Amino acid sequence: MRKERELAPLQWGDPMNATLRVAIYARKSTATEGKSHSCEEQIERCLQDAKSFGFAEANIVVFEEPEGQKGDWYWDDGRGRHDGPCRPELSKLMRLVESGDIDVVMVYKADRFYRDNGVADALLKRFRELGVRLIAQGRDVEVHSARGLYQAAVDGAAARQWRDQISEDIRRDHRFKAERGMFSRNPSCLGFRSKGRGTQAVDPIPDELEIVRRVFGLFVHGENGEGPLGITAIANRFMDEGVRVAVSAKNHRVKHPDKVHTSQIRTILTNCMYAGRWRHLGREFETERLLVPGFDGELETVVPLALYEAAQRKLERSTVPGRKGLGLAHLLTSIAVCGECGRPLRTQQRKRGDGTVRLQFICSHLRGDRPCSRKGTRAIQVELVDSWVFEHLSPLLWAQLKQLESSTGRDGLLEKKTALERKLAEQRERESTELVRLSTVLDSVQLAGVATELREERIALEANLADVSRQIATPNQPDASELLDLRDLPLAKAKELIRRSLLWLAMTHRGVVAMTTWGTYCAAPFVEAPKGYKTQESKRRIAPVCPVASLGCASWFVNPDEFVRGQREYQPARMRNLADHEVVHTLWREAA
Ligand SMILES: [Zn+2]
Ligand SMILES: [Zn+2]
């Protein structure tokens, strides 16, 4: 570590100041800070102060965060040392600070820079090490002196408490309102306009409500004897007819008023306001404020409830989780890949001789510059792969994970981590409340002592936690216990667990092969019924996972290089840190 420089506080009008390189930093997060100063105002004030100090205008750079950046977010130091979201402009600023191109950082108030003890510590530590000064509210914070540090700690703690308090208040207020059928945010949408902030009332717009009713009607029943339309068809028809559905919000101009986007149609269809309900944090609350007069003058919902519910059911059927275009929503869609080309399989309906329809996995990458010959893969019934996963694969995954957990003492580490996290949360809480409480009874020297002590305790805890987190290897693997009842879980959850357990699940021409995220093969050969054998069921079945097959299954890949290439193309993020032989083991033997 560099030796920290002792710096005398900057004085106003010191002629030497004209040589200093200055950065102004401004931030406004709109969510909770409606009444704080805008970025322009902050910058203007800083520029005034800069004049008083005698900084040269040519030496000043301004960093203005886009809206919504939070004061307890860190910066990206290029080495990923800080968790969580990063503030982009702060990251740029800190890069200049690190490279020694900045002498002074100016902010309107310290809470623009940090709203949390952790962030304050990290920032000021670098400032001290690099000899950079911080000016807030027109004066040098003197981060190089004990007094300045203490002030920064108290500011950070107070700001944090204020922020926690305010967001808690806002949350409670919103929930309170929603439960009473009141609006917890601006209710303007197609068909309704807010009568103004605080009025808790809307004006219905009859013309727009007609469009809303028509969207629901088209989606569920169709029009003029035609069948129901899909979302895209509705959007296209509206565009042809020149119907407009865009609503311009406050401070927001509609970019293409003549365009109708499918997302706009979807927004209309999922808006429960048309069914007389207000949605808050995923829950829906009935409210009379959204009822409109019907033909007989009585109040009713914009869209009849039965029609609304019918639309919701149709939407559920058409929502495909994960990638689009792979066929119907399914446990293994976007997980199952082709054993030849390594790209995802799609599901296809196949009509059988007896008239029944079965779904099967098949490789559809037959065109393009790298067509798949399908020689290294076989079509297989989706249902069979599903039950194989439930009956044979998941118990095996469970057993392997169980063994991994006990062999690495992962259970113990996880417990330790939870305990540390709890302690750290308590310590942070204590730090905020104690400092604020003591600031009224202790003098600044005593308080500085307490602040330092509390901070050191917290830093020790943070270091300890980081250490334990590192020891818990591959934290993304599921816990073994989660895999026990895979079959009973909701589809999305089961899918997520499989995705975290498997790097890929390939249909080769010899059988099914799964590669776990902890690097083991699980292979099961296909069992083919003899020629001429008549059956109602599929002729191709999957055997249980076989240890011998698992050892030799690398040879089931007709073109391992193509497979790896397809995988890298299909899931680049997961493949980035893997060598070829980690994707398919056979390539390791060739390389060795
Ligand atoms: Zn557009
Ligand atoms: Zn293929």
Coordinates of C-alpha atoms and ligand atoms in Angstrom, one line a residue:
M1 CA 0.0 0.0 0.0
R2 CA 1.2 3.5 -0.8
K3 CA 1.9 5.8 2.1
E4 CA -0.9 8.1 2.8
R5 CA -0.1 11.7 2.3
E6 CA -0.9 14.3 5.0
L7 CA -2.6 17.2 3.2
A8 CA -3.5 20.6 4.6
P9 CA -7.1 21.6 3.9
L10 CA -7.7 23.6 0.7
Q11 CA -8.2 27.3 1.2
W12 CA -10.5 29.6 -0.8
G13 CA -8.6 31.7 -3.4
D14 CA -5.3 30.0 -2.9
P15 CA -3.4 30.7 -6.3
M16 CA -2.0 27.2 -6.3
N17 CA -5.6 25.9 -6.7
A18 CA -5.6 27.0 -10.3
T19 CA -3.3 24.1 -11.1
L20 CA -5.5 21.4 -9.5
R21 CA -7.4 19.0 -11.7
V22 CA -11.0 18.9 -10.6
A23 CA -13.9 16.4 -11.1
I24 CA -17.5 17.4 -10.3
Y25 CA -19.9 14.5 -9.5
A26 CA -23.7 14.8 -9.6
R27 CA -26.3 12.1 -8.9
K28 CA -30.0 12.0 -8.4
S29 CA -32.0 8.9 -7.8
T30 CA -35.6 9.7 -8.6
A31 CA -37.4 7.0 -6.7
T32 CA -37.1 8.5 -3.2
E33 CA -35.6 11.9 -3.8
G34 CA -38.4 13.9 -5.4
K35 CA -37.5 17.0 -3.4
S36 CA -33.7 16.9 -3.7
H37 CA -31.8 19.1 -6.1
S38 CA -31.6 18.2 -9.8
C39 CA -28.2 17.3 -11.3
E40 CA -28.0 20.6 -13.1
E41 CA -28.5 22.5 -9.8
Q42 CA -25.9 20.4 -8.1
I43 CA -23.4 21.0 -10.9
E44 CA -24.2 24.7 -10.9
R45 CA -23.5 25.0 -7.2
C46 CA -20.3 23.1 -7.5
L47 CA -19.1 25.4 -10.3
Q48 CA -19.8 28.4 -8.1
D49 CA -17.8 26.8 -5.3
A50 CA -15.1 26.0 -7.8
K51 CA -14.8 29.7 -8.6
S52 CA -14.5 30.6 -4.9
F53 CA -11.7 28.1 -4.5
G54 CA -10.0 29.5 -7.7
F55 CA -10.0 26.3 -9.7
A56 CA -9.4 26.9 -13.4
E57 CA -12.4 26.1 -15.6
A58 CA -10.3 24.3 -18.1
N59 CA -9.3 21.8 -15.4
I60 CA -12.8 20.8 -14.5
V61 CA -14.5 17.6 -15.7
V62 CA -18.2 16.9 -14.9
F63 CA -19.6 13.5 -14.2
E64 CA -23.4 13.3 -14.2
E65 CA -25.0 10.0 -13.4
P66 CA -28.1 9.0 -15.4
E67 CA -31.2 8.9 -13.3
G68 CA -31.8 6.1 -10.8
Q69 CA -28.2 5.5 -9.7
K70 CA -28.1 4.7 -6.0
G71 CA -25.8 6.1 -3.4
D72 CA -25.1 2.7 -1.8
W73 CA -23.9 1.3 -5.1
Y74 CA -20.2 0.9 -5.7
W75 CA -18.1 1.6 -8.8
D76 CA -16.6 -0.9 -11.2
D77 CA -12.9 -1.1 -10.5
G78 CA -12.3 -3.4 -13.4
R79 CA -11.4 -6.3 -11.0
G80 CA -14.9 -7.0 -9.7
R81 CA -14.0 -6.3 -6.1
H82 CA -17.3 -4.7 -5.3
D83 CA -20.6 -6.6 -5.4
G84 CA -23.9 -5.5 -6.8
P85 CA -24.7 -2.8 -9.3
C86 CA -22.2 -0.2 -10.3
R87 CA -22.7 3.5 -10.9
P88 CA -21.4 4.1 -14.5
E89 CA -20.2 7.7 -14.1
L90 CA -18.7 7.0 -10.7
S91 CA -16.8 4.1 -12.3
K92 CA -15.4 6.5 -15.0
L93 CA -14.5 9.1 -12.3
M94 CA -12.7 6.5 -10.2
R95 CA -10.7 5.3 -13.2
L96 CA -9.3 8.8 -13.6
V97 CA -8.7 9.0 -9.8
E98 CA -6.8 5.7 -10.0
S99 CA -4.7 6.8 -12.9
G100 CA -3.7 10.0 -11.0
D101 CA -5.5 12.4 -13.3
I102 CA -7.7 14.0 -10.6
D103 CA -6.6 16.0 -7.5
V104 CA -10.0 17.1 -6.2
V105 CA -13.5 15.7 -6.4
M106 CA -16.4 18.0 -5.8
V107 CA -19.9 17.1 -4.8
Y108 CA -22.9 19.2 -3.9
K109 CA -23.4 17.2 -0.7
A110 CA -21.6 14.1 0.6
D111 CA -24.8 12.0 0.2
R112 CA -24.6 12.5 -3.6
F113 CA -21.3 10.5 -3.3
Y114 CA -22.1 7.9 -0.7
R115 CA -25.2 6.9 1.2
D116 CA -23.7 3.9 3.1
N117 CA -20.8 3.3 5.4
G118 CA -19.3 0.6 3.2
V119 CA -19.2 2.8 0.1
A120 CA -17.9 5.8 2.0
D121 CA -15.1 3.7 3.5
A122 CA -14.1 2.3 0.2
L123 CA -14.1 5.6 -1.6
L124 CA -12.3 7.6 1.1
K125 CA -9.7 4.9 1.5
R126 CA -8.7 5.2 -2.1
F127 CA -8.8 9.0 -1.8
R128 CA -6.5 8.9 1.2
E129 CA -4.1 6.5 -0.5
L130 CA -3.9 8.5 -3.6
G131 CA -3.9 11.9 -2.0
V132 CA -7.2 13.0 -3.6
R133 CA -9.3 15.6 -1.8
L134 CA -13.1 15.6 -1.5
I135 CA -15.1 18.9 -1.4
A136 CA -18.7 18.7 -0.2
Q137 CA -21.0 21.7 0.5
G138 CA -18.2 24.0 -0.5
R139 CA -15.6 22.9 1.9
D140 CA -12.7 20.4 2.1
V141 CA -13.9 17.3 3.9
E142 CA -10.3 16.7 4.9
V143 CA -10.5 12.9 4.4
H144 CA -6.8 12.8 5.4
S145 CA -7.4 13.9 9.0
A146 CA -9.1 12.0 11.8
R147 CA -11.7 14.7 12.1
G148 CA -12.6 14.5 8.4
L149 CA -12.9 10.8 8.6
Y150 CA -15.1 10.9 11.6
Q151 CA -17.4 13.4 9.8
A152 CA -17.6 11.2 6.8
A153 CA -18.5 8.2 9.0
V154 CA -21.3 10.1 10.7
D155 CA -22.6 11.5 7.4
G156 CA -22.6 8.0 5.9
A157 CA -24.5 6.6 8.9
A158 CA -27.0 9.4 9.0
A159 CA -27.6 9.2 5.3
R160 CA -28.2 5.5 5.5
Q161 CA -30.6 5.7 8.3
W162 CA -32.5 8.5 6.5
R163 CA -32.7 6.4 3.3
D164 CA -33.8 3.2 5.1
Q165 CA -36.5 5.2 6.9
I166 CA -37.8 6.9 3.8
S167 CA -38.0 3.9 1.6
E168 CA -39.7 1.9 4.4
D169 CA -42.2 4.7 4.9
I170 CA -42.9 4.8 1.2
R171 CA -43.4 1.1 1.0
R172 CA -45.7 1.0 3.9
D173 CA -47.7 3.9 2.5
H174 CA -48.1 2.2 -0.9
R175 CA -49.2 -1.1 0.6
F176 CA -51.6 0.7 2.9
K177 CA -53.1 2.5 0.0
A178 CA -53.4 -0.5 -2.3
E179 CA -55.1 -2.6 0.4
R180 CA -57.8 0.1 0.7
G181 CA -58.4 0.2 -3.1
M182 CA -56.4 3.3 -3.5
F183 CA -53.8 4.0 -6.2
S184 CA -50.2 3.5 -5.1
R185 CA -48.8 5.1 -8.3
N186 CA -49.9 7.1 -11.2
P187 CA -53.0 5.2 -12.6
S188 CA -52.9 6.7 -16.1
C189 CA -53.2 4.2 -18.9
L190 CA -55.1 3.6 -22.2
G191 CA -58.7 4.5 -21.2
F192 CA -57.9 6.3 -17.9
R193 CA -56.1 9.5 -17.0
S194 CA -55.2 10.5 -13.5
K195 CA -57.2 13.5 -12.3
G196 CA -53.9 14.7 -10.6
R197 CA -51.5 13.7 -7.9
G198 CA -53.3 13.1 -4.6
T199 CA -56.8 13.1 -6.0
Q200 CA -57.0 9.3 -6.1
A201 CA -59.4 9.6 -9.0
V202 CA -59.3 8.9 -12.8
D203 CA -61.1 10.3 -15.8
P204 CA -62.4 7.5 -18.1
I205 CA -61.7 8.2 -21.8
P206 CA -64.6 6.6 -23.6
D207 CA -62.9 6.4 -27.1
E208 CA -59.9 4.7 -25.6
L209 CA -62.0 2.3 -23.5
E210 CA -63.7 1.2 -26.7
I211 CA -60.3 0.2 -28.1
V212 CA -59.5 -1.7 -24.9
R213 CA -62.8 -3.6 -25.2
R214 CA -62.1 -4.4 -28.9
V215 CA -58.6 -5.7 -28.0
F216 CA -60.1 -8.2 -25.5
G217 CA -62.9 -9.1 -28.0
L218 CA -60.5 -9.7 -30.9
F219 CA -58.1 -11.7 -28.7
V220 CA -60.8 -14.0 -27.2
H221 CA -63.6 -14.1 -29.8
G222 CA -62.5 -12.5 -33.0
E223 CA -64.6 -10.1 -35.1
N224 CA -67.2 -10.4 -37.9
G225 CA -67.3 -14.1 -37.8
E226 CA -63.5 -14.6 -38.0
G227 CA -61.8 -16.6 -35.3
P228 CA -59.8 -15.1 -32.4
L229 CA -56.6 -13.2 -33.3
G230 CA -53.2 -13.4 -31.8
I231 CA -51.3 -10.5 -30.3
T232 CA -49.3 -9.8 -33.4
A233 CA -52.3 -10.0 -35.6
I234 CA -54.2 -7.4 -33.5
A235 CA -51.2 -5.1 -33.6
N236 CA -51.0 -5.4 -37.4
R237 CA -54.7 -4.8 -37.8
F238 CA -54.6 -1.7 -35.7
M239 CA -51.7 -0.4 -37.7
D240 CA -53.6 -1.0 -40.9
E241 CA -56.6 0.8 -39.6
G242 CA -54.6 3.6 -38.1
V243 CA -55.8 2.9 -34.6
R244 CA -53.5 4.4 -32.0
V245 CA -52.9 2.8 -28.6
A246 CA -49.8 4.7 -27.3
V247 CA -50.4 6.9 -24.3
S248 CA -47.9 9.7 -23.7
A249 CA -46.9 9.9 -20.1
K250 CA -45.7 13.0 -18.3
N251 CA -42.3 14.1 -19.6
H252 CA -42.4 11.4 -22.1
R253 CA -43.2 11.9 -25.8
V254 CA -44.5 9.0 -27.8
K255 CA -41.7 8.1 -30.3
H256 CA -43.7 6.4 -33.0
P257 CA -47.4 7.3 -32.4
D258 CA -48.4 5.5 -35.6
K259 CA -46.8 2.2 -34.6
V260 CA -48.6 -0.4 -32.6
H261 CA -46.2 -2.7 -30.8
T262 CA -47.1 -6.2 -29.7
S263 CA -45.9 -5.3 -26.2
Q264 CA -48.6 -2.5 -26.1
I265 CA -51.3 -5.0 -26.9
R266 CA -49.9 -7.4 -24.2
T267 CA -49.9 -4.6 -21.7
I268 CA -53.5 -3.9 -22.4
L269 CA -54.5 -7.6 -22.1
T270 CA -52.7 -8.0 -18.8
N271 CA -53.9 -4.8 -17.2
C272 CA -56.2 -5.8 -14.4
M273 CA -57.5 -2.2 -14.1
Y274 CA -59.9 -3.1 -16.9
A275 CA -61.3 -5.8 -14.5
G276 CA -61.7 -3.3 -11.7
R277 CA -58.6 -4.2 -9.8
W278 CA -55.4 -2.4 -8.8
R279 CA -52.2 -4.4 -8.9
H280 CA -49.6 -3.7 -6.3
L281 CA -46.4 -5.8 -5.9
G282 CA -48.0 -8.7 -7.7
R283 CA -51.2 -8.7 -5.7
E284 CA -54.5 -7.4 -7.0
F285 CA -56.9 -5.3 -5.0
E286 CA -60.5 -4.6 -6.0
T287 CA -61.3 -0.9 -6.3
E288 CA -64.5 1.0 -7.2
R289 CA -62.4 3.8 -8.6
L290 CA -62.0 1.9 -11.8
L291 CA -65.6 1.1 -12.6
V292 CA -67.3 3.0 -15.4
P293 CA -71.0 3.6 -16.2
G294 CA -72.5 0.9 -18.4
F295 CA -75.5 1.1 -20.8
D296 CA -78.1 1.1 -17.9
G297 CA -76.1 3.7 -16.0
E298 CA -74.9 1.2 -13.4
L299 CA -71.2 1.0 -12.6
E300 CA -69.3 -1.9 -14.1
T301 CA -65.8 -3.1 -15.1
V302 CA -64.4 -1.9 -18.4
V303 CA -64.3 -5.4 -19.7
P304 CA -66.7 -8.1 -18.4
L305 CA -64.9 -10.3 -15.9
A306 CA -65.5 -13.5 -17.8
L307 CA -63.9 -12.0 -20.9
Y308 CA -60.9 -10.7 -18.9
E309 CA -60.4 -14.2 -17.3
A310 CA -60.7 -15.9 -20.7
A311 CA -58.0 -13.6 -22.1
Q312 CA -55.7 -14.4 -19.1
R313 CA -56.1 -18.1 -19.7
K314 CA -55.3 -17.7 -23.4
L315 CA -52.2 -15.6 -22.5
E316 CA -51.0 -18.3 -20.1
R317 CA -51.2 -20.9 -22.8
S318 CA -49.1 -18.8 -25.2
T319 CA -46.4 -17.8 -22.7
V320 CA -43.3 -19.8 -23.4
P321 CA -40.6 -19.4 -20.8
G322 CA -37.0 -19.3 -21.9
R323 CA -36.1 -19.0 -25.6
K324 CA -38.7 -18.5 -28.1
G325 CA -39.4 -20.6 -31.1
L326 CA -38.4 -24.0 -29.7
G327 CA -42.0 -25.3 -29.6
L328 CA -44.3 -25.7 -26.7
A329 CA -43.3 -24.8 -23.2
H330 CA -41.6 -27.8 -21.7
L331 CA -39.4 -29.1 -18.9
L332 CA -36.4 -29.6 -21.2
T333 CA -36.9 -27.1 -24.0
S334 CA -33.8 -25.0 -24.3
I335 CA -31.9 -27.5 -22.2
A336 CA -32.0 -30.6 -24.5
V337 CA -29.4 -30.2 -27.3
C338 CA -28.5 -32.1 -30.5
G339 CA -25.8 -34.7 -30.0
E340 CA -24.3 -33.9 -33.3
C341 CA -24.3 -30.1 -33.7
G342 CA -24.6 -29.0 -30.0
R343 CA -27.5 -26.7 -30.7
P344 CA -30.9 -26.7 -29.0
L345 CA -33.5 -29.2 -30.1
R346 CA -37.0 -28.1 -30.9
T347 CA -40.2 -29.9 -30.1
Q348 CA -42.4 -31.2 -32.9
Q349 CA -45.8 -32.7 -33.0
R350 CA -45.8 -36.1 -34.7
K351 CA -49.0 -37.8 -35.8
R352 CA -48.8 -41.5 -35.3
G353 CA -50.5 -44.3 -37.3
D354 CA -53.3 -44.6 -34.7
G355 CA -54.2 -40.9 -35.0
T356 CA -52.7 -39.9 -31.7
V357 CA -50.3 -37.0 -31.6
R358 CA -46.9 -37.2 -29.7
L359 CA -44.4 -34.5 -29.1
Q360 CA -40.8 -35.3 -30.0
F361 CA -37.4 -33.6 -29.8
I362 CA -35.7 -33.1 -33.1
C363 CA -32.8 -31.1 -34.4
S364 CA -34.1 -28.3 -36.8
H365 CA -30.8 -26.8 -37.8
L366 CA -30.8 -28.2 -41.3
R367 CA -30.1 -25.0 -43.2
G368 CA -27.6 -22.2 -42.9
D369 CA -23.8 -22.3 -43.2
R370 CA -23.5 -25.2 -40.7
P371 CA -26.3 -27.6 -41.5
C372 CA -26.8 -30.6 -39.2
S373 CA -26.9 -34.0 -40.9
R374 CA -28.8 -35.5 -37.9
K375 CA -26.6 -38.6 -38.2
G376 CA -25.3 -38.1 -34.7
T377 CA -28.7 -37.7 -33.1
R378 CA -32.1 -39.4 -32.9
A379 CA -35.6 -38.0 -32.6
I380 CA -37.1 -39.1 -29.3
Q381 CA -40.4 -38.6 -27.6
V382 CA -40.4 -35.7 -25.2
E383 CA -42.5 -37.6 -22.6
L384 CA -39.9 -40.4 -22.5
V385 CA -37.0 -38.0 -21.8
D386 CA -39.1 -36.3 -19.1
S387 CA -39.8 -39.4 -17.2
W388 CA -36.2 -40.6 -17.6
V389 CA -35.1 -37.3 -16.0
F390 CA -37.5 -37.7 -13.1
E391 CA -37.0 -41.4 -12.5
H392 CA -33.3 -42.1 -13.3
L393 CA -31.4 -38.9 -13.7
S394 CA -32.5 -36.8 -10.8
P395 CA -31.9 -39.4 -8.1
L396 CA -28.4 -39.8 -9.5
L397 CA -27.8 -36.1 -9.4
W398 CA -29.1 -36.0 -5.9
A399 CA -26.6 -38.7 -4.8
Q400 CA -23.7 -37.0 -6.5
L401 CA -24.5 -33.6 -5.0
K402 CA -25.0 -35.2 -1.6
Q403 CA -21.5 -36.7 -1.9
L404 CA -20.0 -33.4 -3.0
E405 CA -21.6 -31.6 -0.1
S406 CA -20.3 -33.9 2.5
S407 CA -16.8 -34.2 1.0
T408 CA -16.2 -30.5 0.9
G409 CA -17.8 -29.7 4.2
R410 CA -20.1 -27.4 2.3
D411 CA -22.9 -27.7 4.9
G412 CA -20.7 -26.3 7.6
L413 CA -19.5 -23.4 5.4
L414 CA -23.1 -22.5 4.4
E415 CA -24.1 -22.4 8.1
K416 CA -21.1 -20.2 8.9
K417 CA -21.9 -17.9 6.0
T418 CA -25.5 -17.4 7.1
A419 CA -24.4 -16.6 10.7
L420 CA -21.8 -14.1 9.4
E421 CA -24.3 -12.4 7.2
R422 CA -26.7 -12.0 10.1
K423 CA -24.0 -10.6 12.3
L424 CA -22.9 -8.2 9.6
A425 CA -26.4 -6.9 9.1
E426 CA -26.7 -6.3 12.9
Q427 CA -23.4 -4.6 12.9
R428 CA -24.3 -2.2 10.1
E429 CA -27.6 -1.4 11.8
R430 CA -25.7 -0.8 15.1
E431 CA -23.2 1.4 13.3
S432 CA -25.9 3.7 11.9
T433 CA -28.1 4.0 15.0
E434 CA -25.3 4.2 17.5
L435 CA -23.5 7.0 15.8
V436 CA -26.6 9.0 15.2
R437 CA -27.7 8.5 18.9
L438 CA -24.2 9.3 20.3
S439 CA -23.7 12.4 18.2
T440 CA -26.0 14.3 20.6
V441 CA -24.1 13.2 23.7
L442 CA -20.5 12.8 22.9
D443 CA -18.0 15.4 21.7
S444 CA -16.4 15.0 18.3
V445 CA -13.1 13.4 19.6
Q446 CA -15.0 10.8 21.6
L447 CA -17.4 10.2 18.7
A448 CA -14.5 9.7 16.3
G449 CA -13.2 7.0 18.6
V450 CA -16.5 5.2 18.7
A451 CA -16.9 5.5 14.9
T452 CA -13.4 4.0 14.3
E453 CA -14.1 1.1 16.6
L454 CA -17.5 0.3 15.0
R455 CA -16.0 0.6 11.5
E456 CA -13.1 -1.7 12.3
E457 CA -15.5 -4.4 13.8
R458 CA -17.6 -4.2 10.6
I459 CA -14.6 -4.4 8.3
A460 CA -13.3 -7.5 10.1
L461 CA -16.7 -9.1 9.6
E462 CA -16.8 -8.2 6.0
A463 CA -13.4 -9.7 5.4
N464 CA -14.4 -12.9 7.2
L465 CA -17.6 -13.2 5.1
A466 CA -15.8 -12.7 1.8
D467 CA -13.3 -15.4 2.8
V468 CA -16.1 -17.9 3.6
S469 CA -18.0 -17.1 0.4
R470 CA -14.8 -17.8 -1.6
Q471 CA -14.5 -21.2 0.0
I472 CA -18.0 -22.3 -0.9
A473 CA -17.1 -23.5 -4.4
T474 CA -19.5 -23.2 -7.3
P475 CA -22.3 -21.6 -5.3
N476 CA -24.6 -21.9 -8.3
Q477 CA -25.2 -25.7 -7.9
P478 CA -28.5 -26.6 -6.3
D479 CA -28.6 -28.0 -2.9
A480 CA -29.0 -31.8 -3.1
S481 CA -32.3 -31.6 -1.0
E482 CA -33.9 -29.4 -3.7
L483 CA -33.7 -32.2 -6.2
L484 CA -35.6 -34.7 -4.1
D485 CA -39.1 -33.8 -5.3
L486 CA -38.3 -32.5 -8.7
R487 CA -41.5 -33.9 -10.1
D488 CA -43.8 -32.1 -7.7
L489 CA -42.2 -28.7 -8.3
P490 CA -43.7 -26.0 -10.5
L491 CA -42.3 -26.3 -14.1
A492 CA -40.2 -23.1 -13.9
K493 CA -38.6 -24.1 -10.7
A494 CA -37.8 -27.7 -11.8
K495 CA -36.4 -26.3 -15.0
E496 CA -34.2 -23.9 -13.2
L497 CA -32.8 -26.7 -11.0
I498 CA -32.1 -28.8 -14.0
R499 CA -30.4 -25.9 -15.7
R500 CA -28.2 -25.4 -12.6
S501 CA -27.3 -29.1 -12.4
L502 CA -26.6 -29.7 -16.1
L503 CA -24.3 -28.1 -18.5
W504 CA -26.1 -29.8 -21.3
L505 CA -28.4 -32.8 -22.0
A506 CA -27.6 -34.2 -25.4
M507 CA -29.6 -36.6 -27.6
T508 CA -26.9 -38.6 -29.5
H509 CA -27.5 -41.5 -31.9
R510 CA -26.6 -44.0 -29.2
G511 CA -28.5 -42.6 -26.2
V512 CA -29.0 -39.6 -23.9
V513 CA -26.0 -38.0 -22.3
A514 CA -26.0 -35.4 -19.5
M515 CA -23.0 -33.4 -18.4
T516 CA -23.3 -32.1 -14.9
T517 CA -22.1 -28.6 -13.9
W518 CA -19.7 -30.4 -11.6
G519 CA -18.1 -32.2 -14.5
T520 CA -19.5 -35.8 -14.5
Y521 CA -21.2 -37.7 -17.3
C522 CA -24.5 -39.5 -16.9
A523 CA -25.3 -41.6 -19.9
A524 CA -28.2 -43.9 -20.8
P525 CA -28.3 -45.9 -24.1
F526 CA -31.4 -46.1 -26.3
V527 CA -33.2 -49.4 -26.4
E528 CA -34.7 -50.0 -29.8
A529 CA -37.5 -52.5 -30.4
P530 CA -36.6 -55.1 -33.0
K531 CA -37.8 -54.5 -36.6
G532 CA -41.3 -55.6 -37.3
Y533 CA -42.2 -55.4 -33.6
K534 CA -45.7 -53.9 -33.3
T535 CA -46.5 -51.6 -30.3
Q536 CA -48.8 -48.7 -29.4
E537 CA -45.9 -47.1 -27.6
S538 CA -42.6 -45.7 -28.9
K539 CA -40.2 -48.2 -30.3
R540 CA -37.3 -46.2 -28.9
R541 CA -36.9 -46.1 -25.2
I542 CA -34.3 -44.9 -22.7
A543 CA -32.5 -47.3 -20.4
P544 CA -31.6 -46.3 -16.8
V545 CA -28.3 -44.4 -16.4
C546 CA -25.5 -46.9 -16.8
P547 CA -22.0 -46.6 -15.3
V548 CA -20.4 -48.4 -18.1
A549 CA -22.1 -46.3 -20.7
S550 CA -21.2 -43.2 -18.7
L551 CA -17.6 -44.1 -19.0
G552 CA -17.6 -44.7 -22.7
C553 CA -20.2 -42.2 -23.9
A554 CA -17.6 -39.7 -25.2
S555 CA -17.5 -41.9 -28.3
W556 CA -21.2 -41.4 -28.9
F557 CA -20.5 -37.9 -30.2
V558 CA -19.9 -38.2 -34.0
N559 CA -18.3 -34.8 -34.2
P560 CA -17.2 -33.4 -30.8
D561 CA -15.7 -30.3 -32.3
E562 CA -19.0 -29.3 -34.0
F563 CA -20.8 -30.1 -30.7
V564 CA -18.5 -27.8 -28.7
R565 CA -18.9 -25.1 -31.4
G566 CA -22.7 -25.3 -31.3
Q567 CA -22.6 -25.1 -27.5
R568 CA -20.4 -22.1 -27.5
E569 CA -22.7 -20.4 -29.9
Y570 CA -25.8 -21.4 -28.1
Q571 CA -24.8 -20.6 -24.5
P572 CA -21.7 -18.4 -24.7
A573 CA -21.9 -17.1 -21.1
R574 CA -21.7 -20.6 -19.6
M575 CA -19.1 -21.9 -22.0
R576 CA -16.8 -18.9 -21.8
N577 CA -14.6 -20.2 -18.9
L578 CA -14.5 -23.8 -20.1
A579 CA -11.9 -25.5 -22.2
D580 CA -13.0 -27.7 -25.0
H581 CA -12.3 -30.9 -23.1
E582 CA -14.5 -29.6 -20.2
V583 CA -17.4 -29.4 -22.6
V584 CA -16.9 -32.9 -24.0
H585 CA -14.3 -35.1 -22.3
T586 CA -13.2 -37.0 -25.4
L587 CA -11.4 -33.9 -26.6
W588 CA -9.2 -34.0 -23.5
R589 CA -7.9 -37.5 -24.5
E590 CA -7.0 -36.2 -27.9
A591 CA -5.3 -33.2 -26.5
A592 CA -3.3 -35.2 -23.9
Ligands
ZN1 ZN -41.5 2.3 -31.8
ZN2 ZN -28.1 -31.0 -34.9

